[in-house]
C-alpha positions as semicolon CSV with decimal commas, in nm:
position;residue;x (nm);y (nm);z (nm)
1;M;-0,016;-0,004;-0,004
2;N;0,123;0,341;-0,081
3;K;-0,004;0,636;0,122
4;T;0,037;0,991;0,036
5;A;-0,140;1,317;0,120
6;K;-0,277;1,592;-0,103
7;M;-0,433;1,922;-0,057
8;T;-0,791;1,988;-0,175
9;D;-0,909;2,314;-0,333
10;M;-1,025;2,428;0,007
11;G;-0,682;2,353;0,177
12;L;-0,788;2,053;0,369
13;V;-0,562;1,749;0,369
14;E;-0,696;1,449;0,208
15;R;-0,519;1,095;0,254
16;L;-0,468;0,895;-0,053
17;T;-0,432;0,517;-0,046
18;V;-0,349;0,327;-0,360
19;V;-0,410;-0,055;-0,328
20;E;-0,220;-0,278;-0,562
21;G;-0,499;-0,533;-0,653
22;Q;-0,492;-0,824;-0,890
23;D;-0,672;-0,606;-1,165
24;G;-0,451;-0,298;-1,115
25;E;-0,424;-0,011;-0,875
26;F;-0,738;0,090;-0,667
27;P;-0,698;0,441;-0,546
28;V;-0,879;0,559;-0,247
29;V;-0,907;0,914;-0,122
30;W;-1,022;0,951;0,230
31;S;-1,181;1,296;0,268
32;D;-1,151;1,249;0,625
33;P;-0,796;1,117;0,695
34;S;-0,883;0,954;1,026
35;E;-1,120;0,727;0,855
36;A;-0,810;0,548;0,696
37;D;-0,745;0,424;1,036
38;L;-1,060;0,228;1,054
39;E;-1,135;-0,142;0,929
40;W;-1,329;-0,117;0,600
41;A;-1,481;-0,425;0,454
42;W;-1,625;-0,447;0,091
43;D;-1,987;-0,563;0,146
44;D;-1,987;-0,787;-0,176
45;M;-2,299;-0,983;-0,038
46;H;-2,518;-0,694;-0,109
47;F;-2,305;-0,492;-0,357
48;P;-2,126;-0,722;-0,570
49;Q;-2,074;-0,452;-0,845
50;A;-1,968;-0,097;-0,855
51;L;-2,263;0,129;-0,828
52;T;-2,377;0,436;-1,011
53;T;-2,301;0,765;-0,848
54;L;-2,669;0,830;-0,709
55;S;-2,680;0,458;-0,583
56;G;-2,356;0,523;-0,401
57;D;-2,518;0,829;-0,220
58;Y;-2,819;0,618;-0,154
59;M;-2,600;0,371;0,048
60;T;-2,378;0,618;0,208
61;Q;-2,641;0,866;0,292
62;V;-2,946;0,664;0,357
63;L;-2,877;0,309;0,420
64;V;-2,598;0,359;0,675
65;E;-2,811;0,593;0,864
66;G;-3,067;0,326;0,903
67;M;-2,813;0,120;1,054
68;N;-2,701;0,403;1,312
69;Y;-3,071;0,466;1,392
70;R;-3,083;0,109;1,533
71;Y;-2,770;0,158;1,732
72;E;-2,905;0,474;1,878
73;R;-3,240;0,338;1,954
74;A;-3,073;0,049;2,136
75;H;-2,821;0,257;2,316
76;L;-2,516;0,086;2,170
77;P;-2,197;0,243;2,169
78;V;-2,108;0,166;1,792
79;H;-2,131;0,401;1,473
80;S;-2,132;0,254;1,129
81;Y;-1,971;0,430;0,836
82;C;-2,023;0,348;0,478
83;R;-1,839;0,475;0,171
84;A;-1,848;0,443;-0,204
85;F;-1,490;0,370;-0,326
86;N;-1,479;0,370;-0,697
87;G;-1,846;0,268;-0,684
88;Y;-1,782;-0,025;-0,443
89;I;-1,952;-0,004;-0,103
90;Y;-1,732;-0,038;0,202
91;I;-1,859;-0,052;0,569
92;A;-1,668;0,023;0,886
93;D;-1,772;0,023;1,260
94;K;-1,633;0,240;1,515
95;L;-1,668;0,179;1,900
96;S;-1,693;0,465;2,150
97;I;-1,585;0,227;2,435
98;P;-1,282;0,051;2,520
99;E;-1,236;-0,305;2,383
100;D;-1,242;-0,463;2,733
101;R;-1,612;-0,366;2,764
102;L;-1,709;-0,547;2,439
103;P;-1,823;-0,873;2,607
104;A;-2,065;-0,700;2,833
105;I;-2,208;-0,484;2,537
106;R;-2,247;-0,785;2,322
107;S;-2,452;-0,953;2,597
108;T;-2,669;-0,646;2,651
109;S;-2,706;-0,620;2,259
110;K;-2,822;-0,968;2,238
111;E;-3,076;-0,922;2,518
112;K;-3,236;-0,617;2,326
113;R;-3,244;-0,821;2,005
114;Q;-3,430;-1,090;2,191
115;Q;-3,684;-0,834;2,329
116;A;-3,719;-0,690;1,971
117;A;-3,795;-1,040;1,859
118;R;-4,078;-1,091;2,091
119;E;-4,239;-0,765;2,017
120;L;-4,156;-0,795;1,642
121;R;-4,493;-0,915;1,509
122;Q;-4,705;-0,643;1,660
123;Y;-4,436;-0,383;1,562
124;W;-4,433;-0,517;1,195
125;D;-4,812;-0,514;1,167
126;N;-4,907;-0,202;1,345
127;K;-4,595;0,025;1,292
128;V;-4,383;-0,078;1,003
129;L;-4,627;-0,188;0,719
130;P;-4,863;0,112;0,761
131;S;-4,555;0,364;0,769
132;V;-4,382;0,222;0,462
133;R;-4,697;0,207;0,271
134;A;-4,767;0,570;0,354
135;S;-4,422;0,675;0,235
136;Y;-4,451;0,477;-0,103
137;K;-4,799;0,639;-0,147
138;W;-4,649;0,997;-0,115
139;M;-4,367;0,903;-0,357
140;R;-4,603;0,784;-0,613
141;D;-4,847;1,064;-0,574
142;A;-4,587;1,355;-0,562
143;P;-4,687;1,589;-0,869
144;L;-4,337;1,611;-1,008
145;E;-4,454;1,648;-1,348
146;T;-4,656;1,970;-1,278
147;A;-4,473;2,113;-0,984
148;S;-4,231;2,413;-1,037
149;L;-3,850;2,334;-1,016
150;P;-3,812;2,487;-0,662
151;E;-4,121;2,262;-0,552
152;V;-3,939;1,965;-0,727
153;V;-3,639;2,038;-0,507
154;D;-3,860;2,026;-0,195
155;A;-3,997;1,695;-0,310
156;W;-3,651;1,554;-0,384
157;Q;-3,520;1,653;-0,039
158;R;-3,820;1,494;0,129
159;M;-3,785;1,163;-0,094
160;W;-3,448;1,111;0,067
161;R;-3,579;1,159;0,415
162;E;-3,856;0,909;0,344
163;A;-3,612;0,665;0,222
164;Q;-3,400;0,716;0,526
165;H;-3,694;0,656;0,757
166;I;-3,782;0,324;0,592
167;W;-3,423;0,200;0,616
168;G;-3,440;0,304;0,988
169;L;-3,744;0,065;1,025
170;H;-3,567;-0,191;0,808
171;F;-3,272;-0,229;1,063
172;M;-3,520;-0,232;1,356
173;V;-3,694;-0,525;1,195
174;V;-3,384;-0,742;1,107
175;A;-3,254;-0,715;1,476
176;G;-3,533;-0,917;1,586
177;T;-3,616;-1,149;1,297
178;Y;-3,266;-1,282;1,258
179;Q;-3,217;-1,304;1,622
180;S;-3,509;-1,536;1,645
181;L;-3,351;-1,784;1,395
182;D;-3,019;-1,744;1,572
183;D;-3,183;-1,838;1,909
184;L;-3,360;-2,139;1,746
185;S;-3,026;-2,260;1,602
186;D;-2,853;-2,200;1,939
187;V;-3,116;-2,397;2,141
188;Y;-3,105;-2,678;1,885
189;E;-2,728;-2,717;1,890
190;A;-2,734;-2,695;2,259
191;L;-2,998;-2,965;2,317
192;I;-2,916;-3,229;2,032
193;E;-2,592;-3,382;2,027
194;G;-2,403;-3,342;1,707
195;A;-2,663;-3,102;1,554
196;Q;-2,598;-2,842;1,296
197;A;-2,767;-2,500;1,279
198;S;-2,912;-2,570;0,923
199;D;-3,080;-2,892;1,037
200;V;-3,323;-2,711;1,251
201;L;-3,375;-2,431;1,005
202;V;-3,555;-2,684;0,788
203;L;-3,833;-2,611;1,016
204;M;-3,888;-2,278;0,864
205;Q;-3,936;-2,405;0,516
206;G;-4,248;-2,295;0,323
207;L;-4,342;-2,020;0,579
208;S;-4,253;-1,708;0,360
209;A;-4,594;-1,582;0,252
210;D;-4,445;-1,315;0,017
211;L;-4,194;-1,519;-0,152
212;Q;-4,437;-1,816;-0,195
213;S;-4,696;-1,558;-0,330
214;V;-4,454;-1,456;-0,604
215;Q;-4,390;-1,827;-0,709
216;R;-4,757;-1,904;-0,694
217;D;-4,870;-1,595;-0,917
218;L;-4,582;-1,656;-1,165
219;Y;-4,697;-2,031;-1,198
220;L;-5,043;-1,916;-1,282
221;L;-4,913;-1,677;-1,560
222;V;-4,706;-1,953;-1,709
223;E;-4,987;-2,196;-1,691
224;H;-5,203;-1,956;-1,897
225;A;-4,957;-1,891;-2,164
226;R;-4,882;-2,280;-2,182
227;N;-5,241;-2,363;-2,219
228;N;-5,301;-2,105;-2,467
229;S;-5,111;-2,189;-2,798
230;A;-5,148;-1,836;-2,944
231;V;-5,008;-1,671;-2,646
232;A;-4,724;-1,918;-2,605
233;A;-4,630;-1,869;-2,958
234;S;-4,629;-1,483;-2,923
235;I;-4,397;-1,528;-2,620
236;R;-4,151;-1,769;-2,784
237;S;-4,114;-1,540;-3,086
238;E;-4,020;-1,260;-2,861
239;K;-4,285;-1,031;-3,014
240;P;-4,348;-0,680;-2,859
241;L;-4,574;-0,716;-2,554
242;E;-4,802;-0,444;-2,712
243;D;-4,890;-0,694;-2,970
244;M;-5,023;-0,957;-2,722
245;G;-5,382;-0,803;-2,732
246;L;-5,400;-0,892;-3,103
247;V;-5,373;-1,278;-3,038
248;E;-5,633;-1,517;-2,919
249;G;-5,628;-1,526;-2,543
250;G;-5,380;-1,226;-2,532
251;P;-5,624;-0,991;-2,364
252;E;-5,675;-1,221;-2,062
253;F;-5,296;-1,302;-2,041
254;S;-5,243;-0,917;-2,041
255;R;-5,485;-0,867;-1,774
256;L;-5,318;-1,144;-1,551
257;L;-4,974;-1,001;-1,630
258;H;-5,084;-0,651;-1,517
259;A;-5,231;-0,779;-1,188
260;F;-4,908;-0,969;-1,138
261;L;-4,703;-0,652;-1,190
262;D;-4,944;-0,445;-0,952
263;E;-4,867;-0,699;-0,681
264;H;-4,488;-0,781;-0,737
265;G;-4,371;-0,524;-0,998
266;H;-4,121;-0,387;-0,755
267;L;-3,902;-0,698;-0,796
268;G;-3,665;-0,779;-1,062
269;Q;-3,358;-0,598;-0,979
270;P;-3,069;-0,825;-0,963
271;F;-2,848;-0,638;-0,745
272;E;-2,883;-0,312;-0,525
273;D;-2,848;-0,030;-0,778
274;L;-3,102;0,234;-0,836
275;A;-3,032;0,240;-1,196
276;F;-3,164;-0,112;-1,240
277;S;-3,523;-0,147;-1,360
278;S;-3,777;-0,365;-1,179
279;W;-4,042;-0,600;-1,357
280;G;-4,302;-0,328;-1,358
281;D;-4,074;-0,088;-1,520
282;E;-3,953;-0,319;-1,769
283;P;-4,217;-0,610;-1,813
284;S;-3,981;-0,775;-2,077
285;L;-3,789;-0,900;-1,783
286;I;-4,050;-1,108;-1,638
287;I;-4,168;-1,214;-1,984
288;A;-3,825;-1,359;-2,034
289;E;-3,881;-1,584;-1,710
290;I;-4,206;-1,707;-1,856
291;R;-4,058;-1,794;-2,187
292;K;-3,816;-2,016;-1,995
293;R;-4,078;-2,215;-1,839
294;I;-4,365;-2,261;-2,119
295;D;-4,212;-2,568;-2,265
296;Q;-4,094;-2,715;-1,926
297;P;-4,281;-2,948;-1,686
298;D;-4,384;-2,742;-1,380
299;Q;-4,498;-2,831;-1,027
300;D;-4,759;-2,622;-0,871
301;P;-4,598;-2,420;-0,599
302;E;-4,869;-2,495;-0,336
303;I;-4,807;-2,859;-0,376
304;Q;-4,435;-2,795;-0,322
305;R;-4,494;-2,575;-0,029
306;R;-4,722;-2,846;0,140
307;G;-4,434;-3,088;0,074
308;L;-4,196;-2,878;0,251
309;R;-4,415;-2,838;0,539
310;N;-4,479;-3,192;0,579
311;Q;-4,096;-3,251;0,578
312;A;-4,072;-2,980;0,846
313;D;-4,337;-3,130;1,057
314;A;-4,176;-3,483;1,044
315;R;-3,852;-3,319;1,157
316;E;-4,022;-3,137;1,440
317;L;-4,191;-3,451;1,554
318;E;-3,853;-3,645;1,555
319;I;-3,693;-3,361;1,751
320;R;-3,980;-3,365;2,003
321;E;-3,934;-3,749;2,037
322;R;-3,580;-3,701;2,123
323;L;-3,657;-3,460;2,390
324;A;-3,972;-3,621;2,513
325;G;-3,790;-3,736;2,840
326;R;-3,658;-3,389;2,899
327;P;-3,962;-3,164;2,954
328;E;-3,760;-2,845;3,064
329;D;-3,550;-2,873;2,740
330;L;-3,865;-2,955;2,529
331;Q;-4,034;-2,652;2,670
332;R;-3,712;-2,455;2,579
333;F;-3,718;-2,572;2,214
334;E;-4,095;-2,531;2,182
335;A;-4,060;-2,164;2,293
336;A;-3,758;-2,088;2,032
337;L;-3,949;-2,254;1,772
338;A;-4,276;-2,075;1,822
339;L;-4,114;-1,740;1,800
340;A;-3,893;-1,814;1,513
341;Q;-4,194;-1,953;1,311
342;D;-4,377;-1,626;1,400
343;V;-4,134;-1,372;1,302
344;G;-3,846;-1,563;1,139
345;P;-4,026;-1,556;0,786
346;L;-3,971;-1,164;0,812
347;A;-3,607;-1,242;0,723
348;E;-3,695;-1,250;0,358
349;D;-4,054;-1,095;0,372
350;H;-3,911;-0,767;0,499
351;N;-3,672;-0,766;0,189
352;Y;-3,982;-0,784;-0,039
353;W;-4,163;-0,510;0,138
354;M;-3,854;-0,275;0,213
355;D;-3,534;-0,326;0,034
356;R;-3,710;-0,418;-0,300
357;M;-3,999;-0,178;-0,275
358;V;-3,813;0,112;-0,175
359;Q;-3,539;0,059;-0,437
360;T;-3,824;0,067;-0,688
361;H;-3,991;0,357;-0,551
362;V;-3,674;0,567;-0,521
363;H;-3,568;0,444;-0,893
364;R;-3,909;0,578;-1,035
365;F;-3,895;0,905;-0,838
366;A;-3,561;0,958;-0,963
367;M;-3,648;0,885;-1,332
368;R;-3,925;1,143;-1,286
369;V;-3,686;1,384;-1,153
370;G;-3,458;1,282;-1,452
371;R;-3,726;1,376;-1,694
372;R;-3,762;1,719;-1,564
373;L;-3,387;1,786;-1,558
374;V;-3,413;1,657;-1,957
375;G;-3,657;1,913;-2,005
376;A;-3,436;2,178;-1,856
377;G;-3,140;2,090;-2,072
378;V;-2,937;1,937;-1,796
379;L;-2,925;1,572;-1,920
380;A;-2,966;1,384;-2,232
381;E;-3,188;1,121;-2,103
382;A;-3,368;1,057;-1,778
383;G;-3,158;0,753;-1,670
384;D;-2,860;0,988;-1,672
385;V;-2,981;1,110;-1,334
386;F;-2,824;0,802;-1,179
387;H;-2,481;0,933;-1,263
388;L;-2,520;1,270;-1,057
389;H;-2,479;1,309;-0,679
390;V;-2,792;1,390;-0,475
391;Q;-2,658;1,738;-0,434
392;E;-2,582;1,771;-0,786
393;V;-2,947;1,702;-0,882
394;E;-3,068;1,963;-0,639
395;D;-2,834;2,190;-0,769
396;A;-2,921;2,145;-1,132
397;L;-3,285;2,194;-1,051
398;R;-3,213;2,528;-0,870
399;A;-2,995;2,644;-1,158
400;P;-3,012;2,420;-1,469
401;R;-2,675;2,383;-1,661
402;D;-2,566;2,125;-1,901
403;M;-2,417;1,811;-1,719
404;R;-2,378;1,582;-2,010
405;A;-2,011;1,580;-2,017
406;T;-2,002;1,494;-1,654
407;V;-2,231;1,188;-1,700
408;S;-2,032;1,078;-1,996
409;E;-1,696;1,078;-1,791
410;R;-1,878;0,902;-1,506
411;K;-2,021;0,619;-1,728
412;T;-1,674;0,552;-1,853
413;D;-1,527;0,549;-1,523
414;L;-1,803;0,306;-1,398
415;A;-1,741;0,068;-1,684
416;K;-1,370;0,073;-1,584
417;W;-1,439;-0,014;-1,206
418;Q;-1,705;-0,291;-1,290
419;A;-1,464;-0,463;-1,476
420;M;-1,222;-0,514;-1,182
421;K;-1,249;-0,706;-0,848
422;P;-1,186;-0,459;-0,569
423;P;-0,975;-0,537;-0,256
424;Q;-1,177;-0,707;0,006
425;H;-1,050;-0,489;0,279
426;L;-0,935;-0,118;0,309
427;G;-0,760;0,087;0,587
428;K;-0,664;-0,095;0,909
429;S;-0,589;-0,452;0,880
430;P;-0,908;-0,661;0,987
431;S;-0,922;-0,819;1,335
432;P;-0,974;-1,179;1,383
433;P;-1,338;-1,297;1,412
434;T;-1,473;-1,284;1,757
435;G;-1,703;-1,556;1,709
436;P;-1,932;-1,750;1,485
437;D;-2,134;-1,552;1,248
438;R;-2,431;-1,724;1,067
439;F;-2,462;-1,440;0,817
440;S;-2,091;-1,478;0,696
441;P;-1,875;-1,765;0,553
442;A;-1,653;-1,953;0,781
443;P;-1,274;-1,873;0,760
444;E;-1,147;-1,996;0,414
445;S;-1,014;-2,346;0,409
446;Q;-0,812;-2,508;0,142
447;S;-1,021;-2,682;-0,125
448;D;-0,919;-2,989;-0,286
449;V;-0,878;-3,024;-0,666
450;G;-1,221;-3,013;-0,830
451;I;-1,381;-2,931;-0,510
452;L;-1,516;-2,599;-0,370
453;K;-1,590;-2,597;-0,009
454;G;-1,837;-2,366;0,174
455;I;-2,142;-2,382;0,410
456;G;-2,425;-2,626;0,345
457;A;-2,751;-2,401;0,342
458;C;-3,003;-2,638;0,207
459;A;-2,939;-3,034;0,200
460;G;-2,981;-3,237;-0,103
461;V;-2,769;-3,302;-0,413
462;G;-2,824;-3,096;-0,742
463;R;-2,635;-3,149;-1,061
464;G;-2,619;-2,942;-1,381
465;P;-2,424;-2,708;-1,580
466;A;-2,292;-2,399;-1,394
467;R;-2,464;-2,053;-1,497
468;V;-2,241;-1,773;-1,363
469;V;-2,438;-1,464;-1,282
470;R;-2,241;-1,148;-1,228
471;T;-2,439;-0,894;-1,419
472;P;-2,808;-0,816;-1,488
473;D;-2,748;-0,929;-1,850
474;D;-2,675;-1,278;-1,713
475;F;-3,007;-1,347;-1,569
476;E;-3,187;-1,433;-1,898
477;R;-2,918;-1,681;-1,950
478;V;-3,021;-1,905;-1,658
479;Q;-3,223;-2,197;-1,798
480;P;-3,400;-2,499;-1,636
481;G;-3,163;-2,753;-1,468
482;D;-2,868;-2,495;-1,435
483;V;-2,667;-2,466;-1,134
484;L;-2,681;-2,083;-1,037
485;V;-2,348;-1,949;-0,939
486;S;-2,351;-1,594;-0,813
487;P;-2,201;-1,347;-0,545
488;A;-2,533;-1,350;-0,366
489;S;-2,908;-1,325;-0,418
490;N;-3,225;-1,130;-0,324
491;P;-3,594;-1,189;-0,352
492;S;-3,582;-1,060;-0,699
493;W;-3,423;-1,388;-0,779
494;V;-3,723;-1,599;-0,674
495;P;-3,846;-1,702;-1,013
496;L;-3,504;-1,858;-1,071
497;F;-3,542;-2,082;-0,781
498;S;-3,817;-2,264;-0,931
499;I;-3,599;-2,379;-1,235
500;I;-3,243;-2,434;-1,105
501;A;-3,079;-2,741;-0,975
502;G;-2,867;-2,593;-0,739
503;L;-2,717;-2,280;-0,585
504;V;-2,367;-2,176;-0,508
505;T;-2,261;-1,828;-0,375
506;N;-1,950;-1,643;-0,290
507;T;-2,084;-1,489;0,032
508;G;-2,318;-1,561;0,316
509;G;-2,383;-1,803;0,599
510;V;-2,680;-2,023;0,669
511;L;-2,896;-1,713;0,762
512;A;-2,797;-1,507;0,445
513;H;-3,063;-1,415;0,185
514;A;-2,948;-1,683;-0,054
515;A;-2,954;-1,950;0,215
516;V;-3,288;-1,859;0,360
517;T;-3,460;-1,848;-0,003
518;A;-3,290;-2,192;-0,093
519;R;-3,461;-2,359;0,193
520;E;-3,773;-2,188;0,109
521;F;-3,790;-2,374;-0,215
522;N;-3,570;-2,663;-0,129
523;V;-3,290;-2,595;-0,364
524;P;-2,946;-2,766;-0,268
525;A;-2,726;-2,483;-0,184
526;V;-2,382;-2,407;-0,076
527;V;-2,295;-2,060;0,038
528;G;-1,997;-1,853;0,156
529;T;-1,749;-2,033;-0,097
530;G;-1,565;-1,700;-0,120
531;T;-1,454;-1,767;-0,487
532;A;-1,730;-1,956;-0,675
533;T;-1,770;-1,704;-0,946
534;T;-1,401;-1,670;-0,997
535;V;-1,300;-2,046;-0,999
536;I;-1,612;-2,192;-1,176
537;T;-1,650;-2,140;-1,560
538;D;-1,994;-2,113;-1,723
539;G;-2,094;-2,421;-1,852
540;Q;-1,900;-2,651;-1,622
541;M;-2,078;-2,959;-1,503
542;L;-2,132;-2,904;-1,109
543;E;-2,259;-3,123;-0,839
544;V;-2,389;-2,925;-0,528
545;D;-2,384;-3,119;-0,206
546;G;-2,590;-2,905;0,028
547;A;-2,571;-3,143;0,334
548;A;-2,170;-3,158;0,310
549;G;-2,137;-2,811;0,202
550;I;-1,917;-2,887;-0,106
551;V;-1,949;-2,828;-0,465
552;R;-1,788;-3,099;-0,698
553;I;-1,668;-2,966;-1,036
554;L;-1,721;-3,257;-1,266
555;S;-1,610;-3,119;-1,593
């Protein structure tokens, strides 16, 4: 690492770090030099790609404040920092207490999360859902097209406050829901000799109402298309969606499609970047998923869900029988299970209602503002707004000026950074892990030739050709029977889980989004491999052994 200092135009000293990576130099400018002394980790689970400029602001000004809102509410002595370096998101935490007080703080924090879990269902139903729905309604109804530019500025500022409010609620929710799953795993491992956490999490299969709803409604769309030859032919031939009304059965399919998009159209973005369109913004994305399924046999998701619940019930009965002679232990297990089954499904359902839905609403709001900037001569097209900073948009609304050259330069820079793999850590060298983390992979172990090791997230064996997904363009290439290999996943990936033979990810532990979703749809999965998208080549035959936590590269 080279470290130098440079003067800014305002006379302040900035600290420059140049990291020599495998893809070339990765320069990092610390606007606050003291931040270079923190431990920064690339959040490749949620942000595997370099983000557009506005998306970077969304993370560094909005998401991180949601994290700190929870810390403040819980009176925890930690402050999170989030920065976008060359478009990649890095996060660091700073403690305001001596390290020798950490064990006591961790104990207190766990107790507060457990209390949050016990109160979470009422909090979700009575506080969170009404609040986020009100925010989304305001974003949709804001009269951006008819307002004066100064009024658009006011709306722009409020929109970011609304988004920050939603992310504050988000982190309050995840504190409780993941703690309920962690506690269930802890109790199970303590009571059952030789147990593994992923074994008991099978009891959560088929309980995510929102994810199951996506699969069920997509299945009905596919069934309608499959049973109507004219509609199926139109979809296979990739005719414009506008032509669907001209074919027999087309109007009814269009009605069903619009109903699906009204309900689930906020999904579809492969990664966390405001620039990505959702299904509702670009229906061709969901049509591409329907096209894959028309000629493939498909099982009713409700039948599959009932099968998963039957498996869970059988496993639960087995555990109860093992604890039958230990009434106190049985009561302890039943209490942990009841709470986990009540609020644990929010581990993914919150992502459906918050992460994905707020991303879509902010995207649409920004596009509407972008169209006003096009009209004012600032941008060439509305989508260019994602290559500006929040403050630049506000300034351009107040005093319009041509920013097309700035946008062009940033597009070039973004393409450059997206083509490289950034360093995993910046600043101070990372400290050793303080304990097990079910969200993150275990420390890297040496894999044998032809074998990739990770964490078993969903038992079963799946075989098929690898389909490596690194960019949004890779989505359409995933076909039935493929093994999906990706950095991570989110609820927008749910349609893929009904056609893939297995899942392998770089990041995550048994409670990561990819792991939870894999169990929800019984897809053999190995997560937290660290290097899957690097060492696996598209098209290689893979065998995913979810129970053993290994991936065999067969060809």
